[in-house]
XYZ file of C-alpha atoms in Angstrom:
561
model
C 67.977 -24.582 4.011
C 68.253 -27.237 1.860
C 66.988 -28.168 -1.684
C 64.580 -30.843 -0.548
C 63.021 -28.979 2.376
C 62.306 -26.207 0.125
C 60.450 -28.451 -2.245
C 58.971 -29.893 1.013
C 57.279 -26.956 1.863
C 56.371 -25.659 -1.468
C 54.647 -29.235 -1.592
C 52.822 -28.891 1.590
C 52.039 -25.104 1.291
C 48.544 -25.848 -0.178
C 47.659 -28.260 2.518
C 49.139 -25.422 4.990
C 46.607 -22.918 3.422
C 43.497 -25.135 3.626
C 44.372 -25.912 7.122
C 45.048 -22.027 8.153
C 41.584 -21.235 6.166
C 39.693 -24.314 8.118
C 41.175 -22.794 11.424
C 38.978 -19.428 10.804
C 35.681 -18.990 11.440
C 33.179 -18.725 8.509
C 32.316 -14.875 9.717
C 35.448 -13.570 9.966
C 36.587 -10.715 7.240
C 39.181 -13.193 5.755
C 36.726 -16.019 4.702
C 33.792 -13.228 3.375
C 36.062 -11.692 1.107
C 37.801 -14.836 -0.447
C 33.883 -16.275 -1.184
C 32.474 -12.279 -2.265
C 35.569 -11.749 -4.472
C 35.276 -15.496 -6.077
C 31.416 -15.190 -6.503
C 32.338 -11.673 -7.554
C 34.987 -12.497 -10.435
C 32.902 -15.527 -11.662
C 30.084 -13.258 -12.209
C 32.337 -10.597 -14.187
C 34.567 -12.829 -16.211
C 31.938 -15.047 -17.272
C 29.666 -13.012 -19.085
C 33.067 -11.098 -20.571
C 35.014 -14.614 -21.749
C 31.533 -16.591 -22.638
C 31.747 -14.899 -26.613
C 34.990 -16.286 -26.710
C 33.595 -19.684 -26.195
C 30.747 -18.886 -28.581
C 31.452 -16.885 -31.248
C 34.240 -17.122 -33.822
C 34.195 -13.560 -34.281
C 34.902 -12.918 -31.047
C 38.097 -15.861 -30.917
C 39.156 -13.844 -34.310
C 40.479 -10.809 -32.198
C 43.502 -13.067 -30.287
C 44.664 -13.549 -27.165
C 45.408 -9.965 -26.870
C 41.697 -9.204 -25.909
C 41.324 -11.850 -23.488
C 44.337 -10.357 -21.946
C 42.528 -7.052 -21.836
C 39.733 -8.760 -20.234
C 41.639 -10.519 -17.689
C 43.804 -7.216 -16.911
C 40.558 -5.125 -16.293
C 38.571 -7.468 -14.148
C 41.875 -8.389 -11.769
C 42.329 -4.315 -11.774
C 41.882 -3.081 -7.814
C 38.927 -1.015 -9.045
C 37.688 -3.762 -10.981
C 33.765 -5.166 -10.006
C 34.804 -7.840 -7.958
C 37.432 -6.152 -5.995
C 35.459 -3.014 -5.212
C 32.303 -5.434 -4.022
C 34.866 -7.855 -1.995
C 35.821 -3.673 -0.607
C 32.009 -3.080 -0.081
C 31.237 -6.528 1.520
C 34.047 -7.700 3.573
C 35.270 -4.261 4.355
C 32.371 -3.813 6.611
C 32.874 -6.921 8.312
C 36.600 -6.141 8.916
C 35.869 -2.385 10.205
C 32.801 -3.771 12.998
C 35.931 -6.061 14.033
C 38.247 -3.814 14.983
C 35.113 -1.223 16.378
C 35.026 -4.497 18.724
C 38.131 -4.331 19.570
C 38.782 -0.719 20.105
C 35.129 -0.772 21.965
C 37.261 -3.677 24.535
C 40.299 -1.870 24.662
C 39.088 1.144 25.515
C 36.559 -0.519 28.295
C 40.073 -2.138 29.839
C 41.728 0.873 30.004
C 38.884 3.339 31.834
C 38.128 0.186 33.960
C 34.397 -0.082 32.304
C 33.884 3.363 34.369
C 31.793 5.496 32.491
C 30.468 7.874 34.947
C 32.510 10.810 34.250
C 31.117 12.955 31.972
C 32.939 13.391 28.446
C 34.365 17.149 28.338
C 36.608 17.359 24.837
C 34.843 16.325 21.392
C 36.901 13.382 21.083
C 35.559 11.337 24.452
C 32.011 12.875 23.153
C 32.485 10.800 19.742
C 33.270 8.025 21.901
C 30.842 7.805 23.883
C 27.995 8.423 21.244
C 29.516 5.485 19.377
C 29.357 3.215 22.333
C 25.696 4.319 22.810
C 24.645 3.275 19.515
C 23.261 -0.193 19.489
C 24.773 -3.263 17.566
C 22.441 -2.723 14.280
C 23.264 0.734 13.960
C 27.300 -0.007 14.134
C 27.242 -2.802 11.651
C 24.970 -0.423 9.491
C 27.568 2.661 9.647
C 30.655 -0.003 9.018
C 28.587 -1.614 5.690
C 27.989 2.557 4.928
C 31.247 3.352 4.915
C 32.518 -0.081 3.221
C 30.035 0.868 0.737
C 31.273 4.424 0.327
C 34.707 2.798 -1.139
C 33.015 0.491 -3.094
C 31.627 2.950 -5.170
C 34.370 5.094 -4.977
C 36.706 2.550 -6.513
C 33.703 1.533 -9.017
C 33.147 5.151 -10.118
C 37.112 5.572 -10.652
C 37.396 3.183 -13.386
C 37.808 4.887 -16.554
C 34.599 3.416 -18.586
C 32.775 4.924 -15.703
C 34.436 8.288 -16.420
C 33.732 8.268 -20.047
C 30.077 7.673 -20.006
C 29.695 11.189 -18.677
C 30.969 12.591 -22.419
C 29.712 10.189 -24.804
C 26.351 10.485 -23.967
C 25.541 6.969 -22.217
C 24.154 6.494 -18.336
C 26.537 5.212 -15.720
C 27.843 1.676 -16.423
C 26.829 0.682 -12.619
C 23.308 2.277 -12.801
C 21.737 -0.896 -13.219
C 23.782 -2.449 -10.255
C 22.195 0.411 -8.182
C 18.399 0.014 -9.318
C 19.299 -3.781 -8.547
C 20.410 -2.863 -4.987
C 17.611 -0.300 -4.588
C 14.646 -2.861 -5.313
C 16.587 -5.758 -3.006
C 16.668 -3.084 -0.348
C 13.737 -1.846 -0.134
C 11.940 -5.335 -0.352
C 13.720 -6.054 2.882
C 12.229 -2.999 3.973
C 9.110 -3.797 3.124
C 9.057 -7.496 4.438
C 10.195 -6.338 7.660
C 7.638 -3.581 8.194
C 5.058 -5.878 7.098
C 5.404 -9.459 6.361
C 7.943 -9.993 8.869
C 7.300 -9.165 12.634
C 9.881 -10.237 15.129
C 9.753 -13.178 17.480
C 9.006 -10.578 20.253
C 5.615 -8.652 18.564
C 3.912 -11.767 18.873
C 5.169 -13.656 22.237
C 1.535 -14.499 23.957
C -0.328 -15.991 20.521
C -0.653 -19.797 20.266
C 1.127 -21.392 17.957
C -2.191 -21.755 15.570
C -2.928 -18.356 15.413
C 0.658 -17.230 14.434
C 0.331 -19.890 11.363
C -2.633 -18.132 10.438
C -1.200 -14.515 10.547
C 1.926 -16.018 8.797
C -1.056 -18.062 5.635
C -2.314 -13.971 5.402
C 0.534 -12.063 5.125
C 2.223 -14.609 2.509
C -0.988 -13.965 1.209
C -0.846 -10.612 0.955
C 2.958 -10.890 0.038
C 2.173 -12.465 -3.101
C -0.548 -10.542 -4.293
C 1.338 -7.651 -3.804
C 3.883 -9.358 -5.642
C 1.653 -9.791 -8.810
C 0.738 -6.010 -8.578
C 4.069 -4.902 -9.073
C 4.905 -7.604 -11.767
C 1.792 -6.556 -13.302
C 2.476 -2.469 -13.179
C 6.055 -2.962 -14.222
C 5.622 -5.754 -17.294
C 2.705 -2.215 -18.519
C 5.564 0.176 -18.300
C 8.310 -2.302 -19.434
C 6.250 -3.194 -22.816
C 5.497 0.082 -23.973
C 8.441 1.848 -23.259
C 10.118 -1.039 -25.432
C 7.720 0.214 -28.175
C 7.659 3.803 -27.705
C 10.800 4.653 -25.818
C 13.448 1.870 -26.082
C 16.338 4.112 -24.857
C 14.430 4.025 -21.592
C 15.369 0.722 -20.872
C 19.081 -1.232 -20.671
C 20.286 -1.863 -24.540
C 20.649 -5.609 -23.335
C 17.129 -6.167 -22.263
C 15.964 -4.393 -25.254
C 17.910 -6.721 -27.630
C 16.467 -9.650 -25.366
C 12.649 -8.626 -25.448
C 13.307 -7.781 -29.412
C 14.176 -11.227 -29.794
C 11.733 -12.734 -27.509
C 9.082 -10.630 -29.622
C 10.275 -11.443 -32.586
C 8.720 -8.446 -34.468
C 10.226 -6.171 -37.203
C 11.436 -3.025 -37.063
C 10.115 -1.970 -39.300
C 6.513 -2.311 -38.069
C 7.615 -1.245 -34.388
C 9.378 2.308 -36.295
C 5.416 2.457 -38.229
C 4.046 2.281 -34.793
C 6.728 5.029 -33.076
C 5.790 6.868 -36.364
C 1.881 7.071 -35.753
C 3.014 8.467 -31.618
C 5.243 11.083 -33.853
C 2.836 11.647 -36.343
C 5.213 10.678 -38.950
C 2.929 7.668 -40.123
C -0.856 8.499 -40.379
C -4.039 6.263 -42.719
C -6.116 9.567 -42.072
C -3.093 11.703 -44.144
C -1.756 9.002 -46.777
C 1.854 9.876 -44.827
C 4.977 7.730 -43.853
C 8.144 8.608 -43.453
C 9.891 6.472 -45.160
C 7.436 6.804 -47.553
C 8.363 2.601 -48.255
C 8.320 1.832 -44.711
C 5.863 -0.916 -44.731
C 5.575 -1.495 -48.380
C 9.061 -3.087 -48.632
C 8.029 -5.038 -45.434
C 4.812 -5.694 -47.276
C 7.244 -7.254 -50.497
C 9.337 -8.895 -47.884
C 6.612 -11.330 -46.643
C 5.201 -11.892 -50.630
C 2.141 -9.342 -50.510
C 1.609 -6.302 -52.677
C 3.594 -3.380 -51.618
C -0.197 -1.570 -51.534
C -1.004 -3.474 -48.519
C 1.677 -1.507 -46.459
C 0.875 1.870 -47.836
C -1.091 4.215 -45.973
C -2.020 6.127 -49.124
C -3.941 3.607 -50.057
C -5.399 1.961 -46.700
C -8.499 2.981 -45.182
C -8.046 4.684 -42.191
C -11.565 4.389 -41.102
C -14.232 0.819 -40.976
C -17.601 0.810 -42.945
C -18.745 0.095 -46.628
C -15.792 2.252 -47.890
C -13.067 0.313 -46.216
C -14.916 -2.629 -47.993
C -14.462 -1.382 -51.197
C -11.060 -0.746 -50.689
C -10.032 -4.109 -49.605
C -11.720 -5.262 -52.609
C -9.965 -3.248 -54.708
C -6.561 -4.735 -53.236
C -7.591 -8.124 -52.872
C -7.567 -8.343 -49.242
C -9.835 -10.666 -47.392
C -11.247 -11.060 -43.824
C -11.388 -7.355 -43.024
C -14.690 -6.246 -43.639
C -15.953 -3.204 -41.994
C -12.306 -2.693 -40.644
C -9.649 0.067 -41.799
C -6.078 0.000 -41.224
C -3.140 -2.761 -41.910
C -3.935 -5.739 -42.718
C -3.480 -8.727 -40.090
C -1.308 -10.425 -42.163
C 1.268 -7.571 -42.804
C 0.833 -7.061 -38.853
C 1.605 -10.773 -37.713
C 4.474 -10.311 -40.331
C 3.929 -13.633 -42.039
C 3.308 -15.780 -39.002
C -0.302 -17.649 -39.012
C -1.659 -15.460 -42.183
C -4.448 -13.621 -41.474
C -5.624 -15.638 -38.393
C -5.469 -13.993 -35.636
C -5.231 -16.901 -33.507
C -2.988 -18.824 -35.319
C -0.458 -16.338 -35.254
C -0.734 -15.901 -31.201
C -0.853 -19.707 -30.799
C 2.631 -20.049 -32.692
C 4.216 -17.799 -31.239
C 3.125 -18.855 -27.526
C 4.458 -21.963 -28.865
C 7.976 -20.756 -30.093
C 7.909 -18.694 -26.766
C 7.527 -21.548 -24.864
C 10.439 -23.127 -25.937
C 12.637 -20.615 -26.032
C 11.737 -19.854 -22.102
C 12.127 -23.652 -21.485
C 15.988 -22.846 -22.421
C 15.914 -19.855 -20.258
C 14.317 -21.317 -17.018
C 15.752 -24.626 -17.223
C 18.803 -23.190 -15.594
C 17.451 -21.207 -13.260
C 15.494 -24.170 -11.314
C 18.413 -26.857 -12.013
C 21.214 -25.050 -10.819
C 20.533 -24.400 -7.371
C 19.901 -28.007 -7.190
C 23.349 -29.204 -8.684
C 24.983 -26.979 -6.059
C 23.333 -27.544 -3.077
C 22.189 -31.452 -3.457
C 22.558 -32.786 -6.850
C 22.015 -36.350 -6.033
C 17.960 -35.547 -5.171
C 17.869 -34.942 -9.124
C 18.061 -39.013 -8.865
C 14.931 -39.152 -7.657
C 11.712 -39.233 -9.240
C 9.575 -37.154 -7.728
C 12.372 -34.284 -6.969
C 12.679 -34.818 -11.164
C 8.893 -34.267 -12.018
C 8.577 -31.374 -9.277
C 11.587 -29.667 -10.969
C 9.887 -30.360 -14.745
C 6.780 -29.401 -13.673
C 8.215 -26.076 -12.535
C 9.996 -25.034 -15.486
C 6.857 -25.840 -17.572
C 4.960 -23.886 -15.422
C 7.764 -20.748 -15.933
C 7.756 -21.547 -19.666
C 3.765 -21.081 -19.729
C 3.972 -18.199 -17.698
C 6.336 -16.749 -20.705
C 4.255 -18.033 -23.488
C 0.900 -16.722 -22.303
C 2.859 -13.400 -21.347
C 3.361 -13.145 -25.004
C 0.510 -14.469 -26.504
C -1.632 -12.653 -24.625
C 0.057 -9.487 -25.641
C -0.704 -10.544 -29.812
C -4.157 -11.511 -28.745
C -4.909 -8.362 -27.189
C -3.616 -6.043 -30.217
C -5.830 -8.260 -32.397
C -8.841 -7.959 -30.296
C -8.752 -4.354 -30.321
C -8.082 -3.563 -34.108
C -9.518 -6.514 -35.554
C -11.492 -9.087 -33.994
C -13.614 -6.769 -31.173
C -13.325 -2.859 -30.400
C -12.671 -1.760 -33.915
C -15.586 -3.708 -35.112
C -17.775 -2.251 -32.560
C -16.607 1.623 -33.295
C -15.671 1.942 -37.166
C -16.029 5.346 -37.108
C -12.795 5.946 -35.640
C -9.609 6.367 -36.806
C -7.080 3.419 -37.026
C -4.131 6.045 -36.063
C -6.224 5.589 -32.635
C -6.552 1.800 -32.687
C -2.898 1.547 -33.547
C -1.727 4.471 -31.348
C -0.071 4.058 -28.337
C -3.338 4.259 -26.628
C -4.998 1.767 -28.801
C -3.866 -2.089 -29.380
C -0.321 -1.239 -27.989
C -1.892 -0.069 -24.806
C -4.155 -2.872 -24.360
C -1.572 -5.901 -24.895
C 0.824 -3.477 -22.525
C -1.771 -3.702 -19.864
C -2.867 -7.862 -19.988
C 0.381 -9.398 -20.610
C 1.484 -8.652 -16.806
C -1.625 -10.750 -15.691
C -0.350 -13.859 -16.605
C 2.389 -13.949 -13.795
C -0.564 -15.540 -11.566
C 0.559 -18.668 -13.476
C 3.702 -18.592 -11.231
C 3.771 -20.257 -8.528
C 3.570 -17.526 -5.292
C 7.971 -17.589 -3.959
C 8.608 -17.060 -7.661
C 5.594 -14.086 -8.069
C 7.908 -12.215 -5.680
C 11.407 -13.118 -7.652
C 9.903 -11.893 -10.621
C 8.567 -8.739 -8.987
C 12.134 -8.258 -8.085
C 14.091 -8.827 -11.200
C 11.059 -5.995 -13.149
C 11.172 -3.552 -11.059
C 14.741 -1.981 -10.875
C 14.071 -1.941 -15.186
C 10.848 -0.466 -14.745
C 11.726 2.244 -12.368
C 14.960 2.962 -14.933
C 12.022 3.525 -17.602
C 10.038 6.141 -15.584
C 13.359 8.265 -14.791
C 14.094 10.758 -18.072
C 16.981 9.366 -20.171
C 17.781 12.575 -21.108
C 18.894 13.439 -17.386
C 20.237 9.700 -16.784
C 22.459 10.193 -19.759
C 23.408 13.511 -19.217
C 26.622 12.271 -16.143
C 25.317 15.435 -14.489
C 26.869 15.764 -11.014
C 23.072 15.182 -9.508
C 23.356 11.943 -11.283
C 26.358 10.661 -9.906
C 25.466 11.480 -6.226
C 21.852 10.215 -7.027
C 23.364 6.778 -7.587
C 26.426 6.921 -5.415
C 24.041 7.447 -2.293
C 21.747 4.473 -4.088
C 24.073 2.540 -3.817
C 25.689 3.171 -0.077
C 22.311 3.226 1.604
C 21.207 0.003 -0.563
C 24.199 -1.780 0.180
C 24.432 -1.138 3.455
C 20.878 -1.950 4.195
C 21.189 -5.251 2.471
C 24.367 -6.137 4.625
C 22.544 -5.081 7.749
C 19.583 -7.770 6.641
C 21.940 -10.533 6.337
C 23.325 -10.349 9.668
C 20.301 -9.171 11.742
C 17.174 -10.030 9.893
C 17.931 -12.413 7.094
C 14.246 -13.741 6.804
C 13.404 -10.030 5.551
C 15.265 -11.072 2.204
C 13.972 -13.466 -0.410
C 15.362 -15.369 -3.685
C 18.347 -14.263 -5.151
C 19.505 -11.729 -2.037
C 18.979 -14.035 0.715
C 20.838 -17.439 -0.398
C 24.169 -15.043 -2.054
C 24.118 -13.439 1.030
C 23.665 -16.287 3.170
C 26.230 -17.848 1.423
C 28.607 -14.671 1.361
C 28.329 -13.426 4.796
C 28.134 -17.064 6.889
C 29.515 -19.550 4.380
C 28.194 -22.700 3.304
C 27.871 -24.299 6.486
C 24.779 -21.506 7.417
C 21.495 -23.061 7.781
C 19.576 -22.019 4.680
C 22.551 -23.495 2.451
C 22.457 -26.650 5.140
C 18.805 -26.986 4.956
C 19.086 -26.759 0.885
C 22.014 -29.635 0.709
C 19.995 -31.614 3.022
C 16.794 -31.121 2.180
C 15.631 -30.902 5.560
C 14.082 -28.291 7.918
C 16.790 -27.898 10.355
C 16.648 -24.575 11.920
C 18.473 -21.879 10.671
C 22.206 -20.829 12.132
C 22.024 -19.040 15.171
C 23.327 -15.675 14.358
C 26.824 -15.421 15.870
C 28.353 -12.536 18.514
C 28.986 -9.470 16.503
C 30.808 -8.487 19.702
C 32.138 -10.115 22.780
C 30.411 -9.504 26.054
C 31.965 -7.111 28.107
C 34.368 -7.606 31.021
C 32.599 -7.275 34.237
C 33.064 -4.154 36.843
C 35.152 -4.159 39.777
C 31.900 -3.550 42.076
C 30.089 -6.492 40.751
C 32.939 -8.729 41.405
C 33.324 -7.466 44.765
C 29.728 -8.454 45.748
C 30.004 -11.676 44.530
């Protein structure tokens, strides 16, 4: 072959490759695990290479870690290659069911009369009994059984069980958990089929569809509600309950010190207490109390009242603190930490404010994106532009009031209301974990009905897999016990595979995040949810294709025809 013919086809061999991937269908095996492994990798290398962009102490450690980075995440038990294994395995292995199923149909002659004697032609008949959800379930089950199989073989994954840290995909599996058992839920009962409901009018089906969204997004707010309680005072009380990261992002996002947050920790242990002058540190608060330009005194429960009345007055006369008559423990300002003063509300107000913009950073993303890859041109418009604003404001609020309301709520109960009404107890109650704590704990969830209803039940989503991590013992999570690792490996198969069942039969059971990766991953982006988005229309979804081919008629009906 000559030079030029070579360099011919080298030349053309892209254009061969597009045309070979054009020529397959957007289902088949082939195209889901070129889009699962590139969503995949984006998702791991971006998060591992972003430092590198960011931080110069990062770019200080060379090439040679970026190397390491790139070596582990193109690894064949890397995260994108065992999800691509989970994913489009299951796909690939209902394909060739389908064609064993046709073979084996062409070579008994579709005769299945006889009955099955040995165990083999048993198996092979109770597999040809099942119907098509159940098949595409067991191929995504055992799909999913290698994906975590090649996850779990990766060496971090085998350290964790000696160095005292929980499984590195644990939070992968609580993710998969809540997605699947939201489907779950939405199809048993937000979601009836077509056929539960074939003899209403078309009115009355609206109205069953305007209650159970209803009931949807209350239900929605409940959980958000219940999980933000759990969330917030397991970040006070028990922060190795919850993922390092989203302890580090709440920390900031609180911005309290912690200092005051190991004084509160300490009153739970009984290692701080006004009612016995103790604190261990013994300068705990007072150097926090120096920090912010007060007198060391105000931060030192040997000297605080621990109790309201006339002699917490005299005290706070004696130490020159004002606006806490009748009232015993810290004063505001020490607990604001030098935000607003002594004012109560000015310190909430701020930081609602400071809040607000930092969520307008964090949401801005989250409602543009989706826009810039489906139909970025709408962003154009006008009205497409204020709907978008107006929707990351109302996010941002939802974010500010979720922590303002948690400072107004502490304030109210050891300052401005309860603790006023009922001096004669203790401030280690009012700032217990079942005093002010408690209280801002239990409001700040309410504020999600700011939200508008679709993202009630996206935020219900991304709490709960964290707050059902906080009600497990992190003793036993951290422990890589064997009960552990089967707890989460079967997690993560029956999650999985549920989720992979959704997308194919019932993909109006998932919502948010699930349903348009999915939609994406398992149809491509020719599917009619990702049409409808680019277009901005409400075409009617893809028609979900064959999982099988019909079967080859019998002899005996051909003969009566």
């Amino acid at each position: 072959m000559k030079t030029s013919e070579i360099s011919k086809r080298v030349r053309e061999a892209p254009h061969d490759l597009a045309d070979f991937l054009h020529a397959i269908p957007d289902d088949h095996p082939l195209q889901i695990a070129l889009r699962t492994y590139t969503l995949a990798l984006s998702l791991a290398l971006g998060p591992a290479l972003l430092p590198f962009l960011a931080s110069p102490k990062a770019r200080a450690q060379g090439f040679g870690r970026v190397w390491y980075i790139l070596k582990r995440e193109f690894s064949v038990n890397a995260f994108a290659s065992a999800i691509t294994v989970g994913v489009a395995g299951g796909a690939a292995i209902r394909r060739v069911w389908d064609h064993w199923e046709e073979a084996t149909q062409r070579a008994v002659g579709g005769d299945r009369s006889d009955v099955c004697q040995d165990a083999t032609s048993k198996v092979r008949a109770w597999l040809a009994s099942l119907k098509d959800g159940q098949k595409i379930f067991l191929s995504n089950g055992l799909s999913s059984t290698l994906a975590v199989a090649l996850l779990h073989s990766r060496r971090r994954h085998a350290k964790s069980a000696w160095v005292g840290r929980p499984s590195p995909t644990l939070d992968l599996s609580f993710l998969l958990l809540v997605r699947a058992m939201d489907s779950l839920v939405q199809l048993v009962l937000f979601k009836p089929s077509e056929g539960s409901e074939p003899h209403l009018p078309a009115t009355v089906k609206e109205e069953q569809k305007a209650v159970r969204r209803k009931w949807s997004t209350r239900l929605d707010a409940l959980v958000v509600w219940a999980c933000s309680a759990r969330i917030m005072w397991c970040f006070l009380y028990k922060p190795e309950s919850l993922p390092r990261s989203y302890n580090r992002w709440i920390m900031t996002l609180a911005n309290i010190d912690p200092r005051v947050l190991a004084a509160l920790r300490g009153i739970r242990a009984g290692s701080f207490s006004y009612r016995k002058g103790i604190s261990a540190p013994p300068d705990l608060l007072s150097s926090f109390s120096k920090d912010l330009g007060y007198p060391a005194a105000w931060g030192d429960p040997v000297q605080l009242p621990a109790y309201g009345g006339p002699q917490a007055d005299r005290v706070w006369k004696a130490l020159a603190v004002t606006g806490r008559d009748h009232l015993g423990g810290l004063p505001c300002e020490i607990v604001h930490g030098g935000i607003g003063g002594g004012s109560c509300t000015a310190n909430a107000a701020i930081r609602g404010v400071q809040a607000f913009a930092e969520a307008v950073a964090l949401y801005l993303p989250v409602h543009v994106l989706p826009i810039i890859l489906t139909r970025p041109q709408s962003l154009l418009a006008v009205p497409k532009l204020l709907s978008t604003s107006l929707s990351v404001a109302r996010s941002a609020a939802f974010l500010s009031t979720f922590v303002s309301s948690i400072w107004l709520s502490v304030c109210l109960t050891r300052t401005l209301l309860l603790a006023r009404l009922f001096p004669g107890i203790s401030h280690d109650f009012w700032d217990g974990p079942f005093g002010c704590t408690f209280a801002g704990s239990l409001i700040c969830g309410s504020s999600i009905w700011i939200e508008r209803g679709r993202r009630r039940g996206e935020m219900a989503l991304y709490v709960l897999p964290r707050a059902i991590r906080a009600c497990l013992p992190a003793e036993w999570l951290k422990s890589g016990q064997k009960s552990v690792r089967w707890a989460e490996r079967l997690m993560f198969i029956l999650s999985l595979s549920t989720l992979l069942t959704a997308a194919i039969h019932r993909p109006d059971t998932l919502r948010g995040l699930s349903r348009w990766t999915l939609a994406f991953v398992m149809k491509g982006p020719n599917a009619g949810f990702w049409r409808r988005k680019r277009l901005g229309t409400n075409a009617p979804p893809t028609p979900a294709p064959p999982t099988r081919a019909p079967s080859p008629p019998k002899e005996d009906t051909l003969s009566t025809a």
